[in-house]
XYZ file of N, CA, C and O in Angstrom:
492
model
N -20.516 -30.645 -12.488
C -21.000 -29.026 -12.636
C -18.840 -28.748 -12.135
O -18.482 -28.692 -10.618
N -18.530 -27.378 -12.744
C -16.625 -27.411 -12.958
C -16.706 -26.051 -11.890
O -17.673 -25.319 -12.479
N -16.477 -26.011 -11.237
C -16.118 -24.182 -9.946
C -15.072 -23.852 -9.723
O -13.943 -24.963 -9.407
N -14.929 -22.688 -10.285
C -13.685 -22.044 -9.719
C -13.476 -21.137 -9.370
O -14.389 -20.304 -8.959
N -12.894 -21.610 -8.210
C -12.386 -20.328 -7.494
C -11.124 -19.630 -6.670
O -10.112 -20.195 -6.707
N -11.019 -18.079 -7.171
C -9.275 -17.461 -7.160
C -10.239 -16.396 -6.204
O -10.248 -16.599 -5.411
N -8.744 -17.184 -5.934
C -7.854 -15.808 -4.878
C -6.956 -15.783 -4.606
O -5.757 -15.351 -5.267
N -6.004 -14.458 -3.628
C -4.703 -14.307 -3.601
C -4.262 -12.589 -4.101
O -3.779 -12.201 -3.557
N -4.823 -12.025 -4.393
C -5.562 -10.833 -5.603
C -5.265 -9.656 -4.119
O -5.542 -9.600 -2.138
N -4.780 -8.303 -4.143
C -4.926 -7.368 -3.406
C -3.302 -6.431 -3.818
O -3.431 -6.115 -5.533
N -3.473 -5.530 -2.514
C -2.741 -3.996 -3.006
C -1.280 -4.325 -3.076
O -0.736 -4.940 -1.430
N -0.582 -3.864 -3.614
C 0.999 -4.374 -3.230
C 1.244 -3.381 -4.041
O 1.531 -2.213 -4.997
N 2.815 -2.935 -3.606
C 3.768 -1.940 -4.249
C 4.724 -2.392 -4.789
O 4.817 -3.804 -5.009
N 4.962 -1.776 -6.201
C 6.404 -2.427 -7.738
C 7.107 -2.186 -6.401
O 7.761 -2.077 -5.564
N 7.319 -4.334 -7.459
C 7.800 -3.930 -6.876
C 8.629 -5.479 -5.931
O 9.133 -6.802 -5.329
N 7.147 -5.680 -5.671
C 6.776 -6.246 -3.991
C 6.210 -8.058 -4.946
O 5.880 -8.497 -6.541
N 5.853 -8.785 -4.457
C 5.083 -9.729 -4.349
C 3.438 -10.189 -3.790
O 2.808 -9.405 -3.998
N 2.802 -11.317 -5.269
C 1.712 -11.776 -4.348
C 1.745 -13.641 -5.119
O 1.890 -13.874 -5.714
N 0.322 -14.284 -4.766
C 0.331 -15.355 -5.117
C -0.884 -16.241 -5.151
O -1.778 -15.348 -3.987
N -1.607 -15.755 -6.442
C -3.060 -16.132 -6.737
C -3.048 -17.778 -6.869
O -1.954 -18.496 -7.570
N -4.288 -17.470 -6.141
C -4.973 -19.082 -6.532
C -6.052 -20.290 -6.965
O -6.579 -18.615 -7.001
N -5.944 -20.527 -7.447
C -7.537 -21.307 -7.972
C -8.050 -22.593 -8.009
O -7.024 -23.810 -8.043
N -8.557 -22.999 -6.805
C -9.500 -24.090 -6.453
C -10.061 -24.172 -7.055
O -11.210 -23.582 -7.753
N -10.128 -25.239 -8.039
C -11.014 -26.111 -9.189
C -12.341 -26.908 -7.704
O -10.636 -28.607 -7.330
N -13.406 -27.982 -8.417
C -14.083 -28.593 -8.288
C -15.313 -28.693 -8.783
O -15.253 -28.699 -10.029
N -15.198 -30.053 -9.319
C -15.948 -30.246 -10.131
C -14.792 -31.697 -11.472
O -15.432 -31.892 -12.369
N -13.795 -30.922 -11.106
C -12.767 -31.478 -12.247
C -11.542 -31.436 -11.743
O -11.394 -30.168 -11.282
N -10.475 -32.284 -12.280
C -9.179 -31.868 -11.424
C -8.302 -30.958 -11.999
O -8.593 -31.407 -13.300
N -7.662 -30.447 -11.905
C -6.518 -29.765 -12.707
C -5.899 -30.182 -12.734
O -5.245 -29.257 -13.630
N -5.580 -31.225 -12.885
C -4.757 -32.540 -13.162
C -5.598 -33.572 -14.999
O -5.483 -33.095 -15.715
N -7.157 -32.916 -14.618
C -7.448 -33.325 -17.460
C -7.691 -32.683 -17.369
O -6.730 -33.019 -18.727
N -7.516 -31.184 -17.281
C -7.224 -30.371 -18.116
C -5.800 -29.054 -18.554
O -5.577 -29.371 -17.167
N -5.515 -28.004 -19.082
C -4.577 -27.355 -19.023
C -5.514 -25.882 -17.418
O -6.929 -25.803 -18.271
N -5.164 -25.751 -17.198
C -5.340 -24.625 -16.750
C -4.310 -23.217 -16.985
O -3.464 -23.457 -17.293
N -5.670 -21.683 -17.280
C -5.093 -20.862 -17.660
C -5.268 -19.646 -16.548
O -6.169 -19.651 -15.945
N -3.958 -18.324 -16.414
C -3.978 -17.499 -15.996
C -3.996 -16.656 -17.196
O -3.674 -16.248 -17.633
N -6.060 -15.258 -16.761
C -5.870 -14.639 -18.034
C -6.002 -13.237 -17.344
O -6.338 -13.393 -15.967
N -5.766 -11.966 -17.293
C -6.296 -10.932 -16.945
C -6.919 -9.903 -17.690
O -6.413 -10.067 -18.695
N -7.938 -8.470 -17.119
C -8.402 -7.878 -16.965
C -8.061 -6.594 -16.663
O -8.909 -6.376 -15.706
N -8.087 -6.063 -17.877
C -7.422 -4.314 -16.975
C -8.692 -3.673 -17.547
O -9.282 -3.788 -18.040
N -8.301 -2.262 -16.945
C -10.428 -1.076 -17.543
C -9.744 -1.141 -18.268
O -8.783 -0.976 -19.159
N -11.269 -1.289 -19.235
C -11.058 -1.031 -20.562
C -10.416 -1.538 -21.668
O -10.187 -1.104 -22.650
N -9.990 -2.948 -21.482
C -9.346 -3.430 -22.175
C -9.685 -4.804 -22.133
O -10.317 -5.726 -21.574
N -9.349 -6.208 -23.318
C -9.642 -6.703 -23.176
C -9.041 -7.746 -22.714
O -7.962 -7.571 -22.033
N -9.643 -8.832 -21.899
C -9.031 -10.136 -21.487
C -7.925 -11.175 -21.805
O -8.335 -11.146 -22.981
N -6.867 -10.286 -21.514
C -5.742 -11.278 -21.622
C -4.823 -11.714 -20.438
O -4.680 -12.482 -20.358
N -3.702 -13.243 -22.404
C -3.492 -14.395 -21.969
C -1.983 -14.335 -20.965
O -2.008 -13.093 -21.011
N -2.243 -14.212 -19.878
C -0.703 -14.732 -19.008
C -0.063 -15.914 -18.774
O 0.923 -15.690 -19.305
N -0.819 -17.113 -18.417
C -0.064 -17.707 -18.486
C -1.035 -19.399 -18.001
O -1.714 -19.580 -17.870
N -0.275 -20.468 -18.396
C -1.440 -21.215 -18.462
C -0.069 -23.336 -18.476
O 0.997 -22.673 -18.820
N -0.589 -23.900 -18.149
C -0.051 -24.191 -17.349
C -0.845 -26.533 -17.856
O -2.100 -26.539 -17.517
N 0.028 -27.309 -18.957
C -0.661 -28.103 -19.185
C -1.322 -29.104 -18.309
O -0.740 -29.784 -17.438
N -2.361 -30.201 -18.882
C -2.796 -31.077 -17.826
C -2.803 -32.185 -17.523
O -2.163 -32.738 -16.423
N -1.154 -32.311 -18.244
C -0.462 -33.680 -18.219
C 0.970 -33.558 -17.547
O 1.109 -34.724 -18.871
N 1.359 -32.548 -17.753
C 2.877 -32.634 -17.568
C 2.623 -31.054 -16.647
O 1.715 -30.621 -17.021
N 3.710 -30.789 -16.823
C 4.219 -29.479 -16.020
C 4.338 -28.430 -17.552
O 5.424 -27.733 -16.459
N 4.475 -28.214 -18.090
C 5.051 -27.726 -19.918
C 3.920 -26.365 -19.264
O 2.756 -26.462 -18.801
N 4.814 -25.261 -19.335
C 3.988 -23.824 -19.452
C 4.290 -22.832 -20.230
O 4.662 -23.507 -21.265
N 3.900 -22.475 -20.006
C 3.725 -21.486 -21.229
C 3.231 -19.953 -20.520
O 2.114 -19.594 -19.638
N 4.207 -18.768 -21.529
C 3.279 -17.977 -20.453
C 3.349 -15.926 -21.684
O 4.297 -16.206 -22.641
N 2.481 -15.558 -20.735
C 3.430 -14.410 -22.258
C 4.329 -13.574 -22.163
O 5.117 -13.184 -20.365
N 4.503 -12.922 -23.281
C 5.800 -12.283 -21.949
C 6.001 -11.535 -21.580
O 7.282 -11.164 -20.904
N 5.657 -10.650 -21.169
C 5.721 -8.650 -20.200
C 5.598 -9.637 -18.662
O 5.890 -8.769 -18.306
N 5.265 -11.315 -19.143
C 4.799 -11.445 -17.701
C 6.212 -12.400 -17.196
O 6.826 -13.341 -16.325
N 6.925 -13.207 -18.267
C 7.903 -14.177 -18.549
C 9.121 -13.856 -17.289
O 9.944 -13.028 -17.382
N 9.362 -14.823 -16.586
C 10.478 -14.243 -15.676
C 10.613 -13.946 -14.498
O 11.254 -13.698 -12.716
N 8.480 -13.589 -14.021
C 8.298 -12.367 -13.369
C 6.592 -13.549 -12.295
O 6.762 -13.270 -11.686
N 6.452 -14.285 -12.882
C 5.543 -14.948 -13.044
C 5.844 -16.455 -13.324
O 6.472 -16.147 -14.107
N 5.033 -17.386 -12.219
C 5.827 -18.561 -12.604
C 3.787 -19.234 -12.616
O 2.935 -19.054 -10.402
N 3.776 -20.579 -12.508
C 2.376 -20.942 -13.051
C 2.473 -22.202 -12.666
O 3.234 -22.625 -12.275
N 1.824 -22.856 -10.861
C 2.040 -23.923 -11.452
C 0.758 -24.594 -10.325
O -0.190 -24.259 -11.065
N 0.577 -26.315 -10.211
C 0.923 -26.704 -9.959
C 0.344 -28.251 -8.554
O 0.799 -28.036 -8.835
N -1.246 -27.905 -7.195
C -0.826 -28.978 -7.203
C -2.166 -29.723 -6.919
O -3.437 -29.949 -6.590
N -1.641 -30.988 -7.469
C -3.632 -32.010 -8.036
C -3.314 -31.767 -6.571
O -4.419 -32.296 -6.112
N -2.836 -32.337 -5.835
C -3.642 -32.706 -4.538
C -4.448 -31.815 -3.820
O -5.871 -31.979 -2.685
N -4.403 -30.319 -3.963
C -5.132 -29.724 -2.965
C -6.143 -29.284 -5.333
O -6.817 -28.800 -4.313
N -6.169 -29.893 -5.816
C -7.207 -29.053 -7.006
C -6.331 -27.810 -7.182
O -8.207 -27.308 -7.549
N -5.728 -27.529 -7.207
C -5.438 -26.337 -7.418
C -4.885 -25.044 -8.245
O -3.342 -26.183 -8.515
N -4.639 -24.990 -8.297
C -3.332 -23.903 -9.359
C -2.781 -22.714 -8.845
O -4.122 -21.558 -8.348
N -1.676 -22.095 -8.971
C -1.477 -21.122 -8.376
C -0.625 -20.533 -9.632
O -0.058 -20.708 -10.556
N -0.837 -18.875 -9.242
C 0.131 -17.933 -10.609
C 0.725 -17.085 -9.112
O 0.638 -16.865 -8.221
N 2.089 -17.564 -9.150
C 3.133 -17.367 -8.063
C 3.551 -15.776 -9.065
O 4.859 -15.653 -9.772
N 3.056 -14.019 -8.188
C 3.505 -12.962 -9.504
C 4.864 -12.273 -8.476
O 4.846 -12.006 -7.438
N 6.211 -12.808 -8.908
C 6.987 -11.695 -7.850
C 7.824 -10.208 -9.098
O 7.547 -10.481 -10.003
N 8.641 -8.832 -8.850
C 8.841 -7.721 -9.724
C 7.385 -7.392 -9.716
O 7.719 -6.828 -11.617
N 5.626 -7.381 -8.830
C 5.260 -6.625 -10.221
C 4.897 -5.579 -10.018
O 5.947 -4.199 -9.742
N 4.889 -5.072 -11.636
C 4.931 -3.670 -12.164
C 3.284 -3.122 -11.970
O 2.537 -3.353 -12.249
N 3.508 -1.732 -11.513
C 1.847 -1.113 -12.448
C 1.295 -1.236 -13.580
O -0.067 -1.949 -13.116
N 1.691 -1.969 -13.779
C 1.299 -2.251 -15.621
C 1.533 -3.929 -15.751
O -0.818 -5.123 -16.274
N 0.761 -3.906 -14.431
C 0.320 -5.680 -13.221
C -0.591 -4.998 -13.333
O -2.215 -6.792 -13.559
N -1.603 -3.890 -12.392
C -2.655 -4.087 -12.594
C -3.768 -5.255 -13.189
O -3.970 -3.888 -14.547
N -4.828 -5.402 -12.931
C -6.282 -5.714 -13.107
C -7.446 -7.766 -12.741
O -6.517 -6.736 -11.670
N -7.612 -7.129 -13.555
C -8.165 -7.956 -12.422
C -7.982 -9.424 -13.091
O -8.398 -9.905 -14.168
N -7.350 -10.855 -12.414
C -6.953 -12.599 -12.455
C -7.807 -12.411 -12.771
O -8.938 -13.540 -11.714
N -7.867 -13.923 -14.089
C -8.978 -14.874 -13.192
C -8.078 -16.543 -14.565
O -7.197 -16.831 -14.742
N -8.561 -16.830 -13.566
C -8.359 -18.784 -13.723
C -9.369 -19.047 -14.822
O -10.560 -18.833 -14.517
N -9.353 -20.276 -16.102
C -9.521 -20.798 -16.337
C -9.298 -22.063 -16.681
O -8.199 -22.847 -17.505
N -10.618 -22.961 -17.356
C -9.640 -25.076 -17.284
C -9.807 -24.799 -18.960
O -11.133 -24.313 -19.586
N -8.551 -24.895 -19.784
C -8.824 -24.835 -21.350
C -9.168 -26.554 -21.115
O -9.728 -27.680 -21.040
N -10.602 -26.488 -22.552
C -10.610 -26.945 -23.089
C -10.312 -27.281 -25.146
O -10.450 -28.801 -25.084
N -10.059 -26.736 -26.447
C -9.578 -27.220 -26.990
C -9.112 -25.914 -27.649
O -9.547 -24.303 -27.031
N -8.122 -26.214 -28.534
C -7.175 -24.801 -28.951
C -6.207 -24.053 -28.153
O -5.797 -25.317 -27.438
N -6.311 -23.147 -29.254
C -5.007 -22.396 -28.425
C -4.832 -22.105 -26.392
O -5.789 -21.592 -26.305
N -3.560 -22.166 -26.610
C -3.564 -21.402 -25.326
C -3.693 -20.831 -24.437
O -3.467 -19.873 -23.507
N -3.531 -19.349 -25.568
C -3.249 -18.288 -25.454
C -5.200 -17.020 -25.948
O -4.967 -16.040 -26.016
N -5.842 -18.190 -26.135
C -7.096 -17.279 -26.527
C -8.160 -17.905 -25.232
O -8.493 -18.561 -25.441
N -8.377 -16.695 -24.753
C -10.064 -17.205 -24.192
C -11.193 -18.360 -24.455
O -11.633 -18.269 -22.939
N -11.580 -17.767 -25.125
C -12.255 -18.425 -26.006
C -11.909 -19.914 -26.022
O -12.450 -20.906 -26.602
N -10.218 -20.413 -25.727
C -10.337 -21.655 -25.662
C -10.540 -22.134 -24.868
O -10.434 -23.137 -23.565
N -11.288 -21.676 -23.888
C -11.259 -22.102 -21.971
C -13.035 -21.736 -21.828
O -13.210 -20.775 -22.665
N -13.208 -22.528 -20.885
C -14.603 -22.741 -20.412
C -14.247 -22.825 -18.533
O -12.909 -22.727 -17.947
N -15.721 -21.973 -18.119
C -16.075 -22.344 -16.491
C -14.691 -21.037 -15.899
O -13.490 -21.900 -15.141
N -14.736 -20.617 -15.862
C -14.278 -19.077 -15.230
C -14.623 -18.238 -13.890
O -15.656 -18.938 -13.700
N -13.496 -18.139 -12.931
C -13.742 -18.182 -11.167
C -14.812 -16.280 -11.536
O -14.460 -16.700 -12.563
N -14.632 -16.523 -10.761
C -15.056 -14.701 -10.984
C -13.887 -13.737 -10.954
O -13.888 -12.673 -10.999
N -13.196 -14.155 -10.535
C -11.988 -13.269 -10.294
C -11.452 -12.541 -8.861
O -11.996 -13.179 -8.652
N -10.329 -12.263 -8.956
C -9.798 -12.003 -8.308
C -8.400 -9.823 -9.440
O -7.866 -10.258 -9.617
N -8.868 -8.938 -7.564
C -8.388 -7.507 -8.286
C -6.984 -7.828 -7.860
O -6.777 -8.115 -6.926
N -5.824 -7.342 -9.133
C -4.340 -7.051 -7.991
C -4.743 -5.625 -8.684
O -4.338 -5.509 -9.367
N -3.373 -5.220 -7.759
C -3.852 -3.192 -7.449
C -1.985 -3.297 -7.432
O -1.845 -4.128 -6.390
N -1.084 -2.666 -8.267
C 0.253 -2.561 -7.909
C 0.357 -0.866 -7.475
O 0.609 -0.058 -9.717
N 0.505 -0.361 -6.370
C 1.244 1.140 -6.456
C 2.367 1.360 -6.971
O 3.569 0.734 -6.740
N 2.446 2.509 -7.848
C 3.820 2.867 -8.106
C 4.387 3.762 -7.902
O 4.441 4.002 -6.040
């Protein structure tokens, strides 16, 4: 059974930084691609970033490219999302998921979601 646990969210001022962690058990993060999504209040869950399981190739939504960095520590079986230069529009609950098949950009391609971690950016 795969379990994902996100942590690292919080309240930060605009321009600040946070690092989110996604600790996995039951499946190594190097086996499948891993992705970060976010869901703001009353909005659909949207893709943020993904990292391939077999390589370090990464993918980002345009709105975070250059500010966010996804990475993976295989020894800790953990995926990270470093978020810099945060903006109020980054406020959302952030989820990590294990990619199973299909496009990295769609949530339906993922399974085994964590419970999410709240990120709030004040202006």
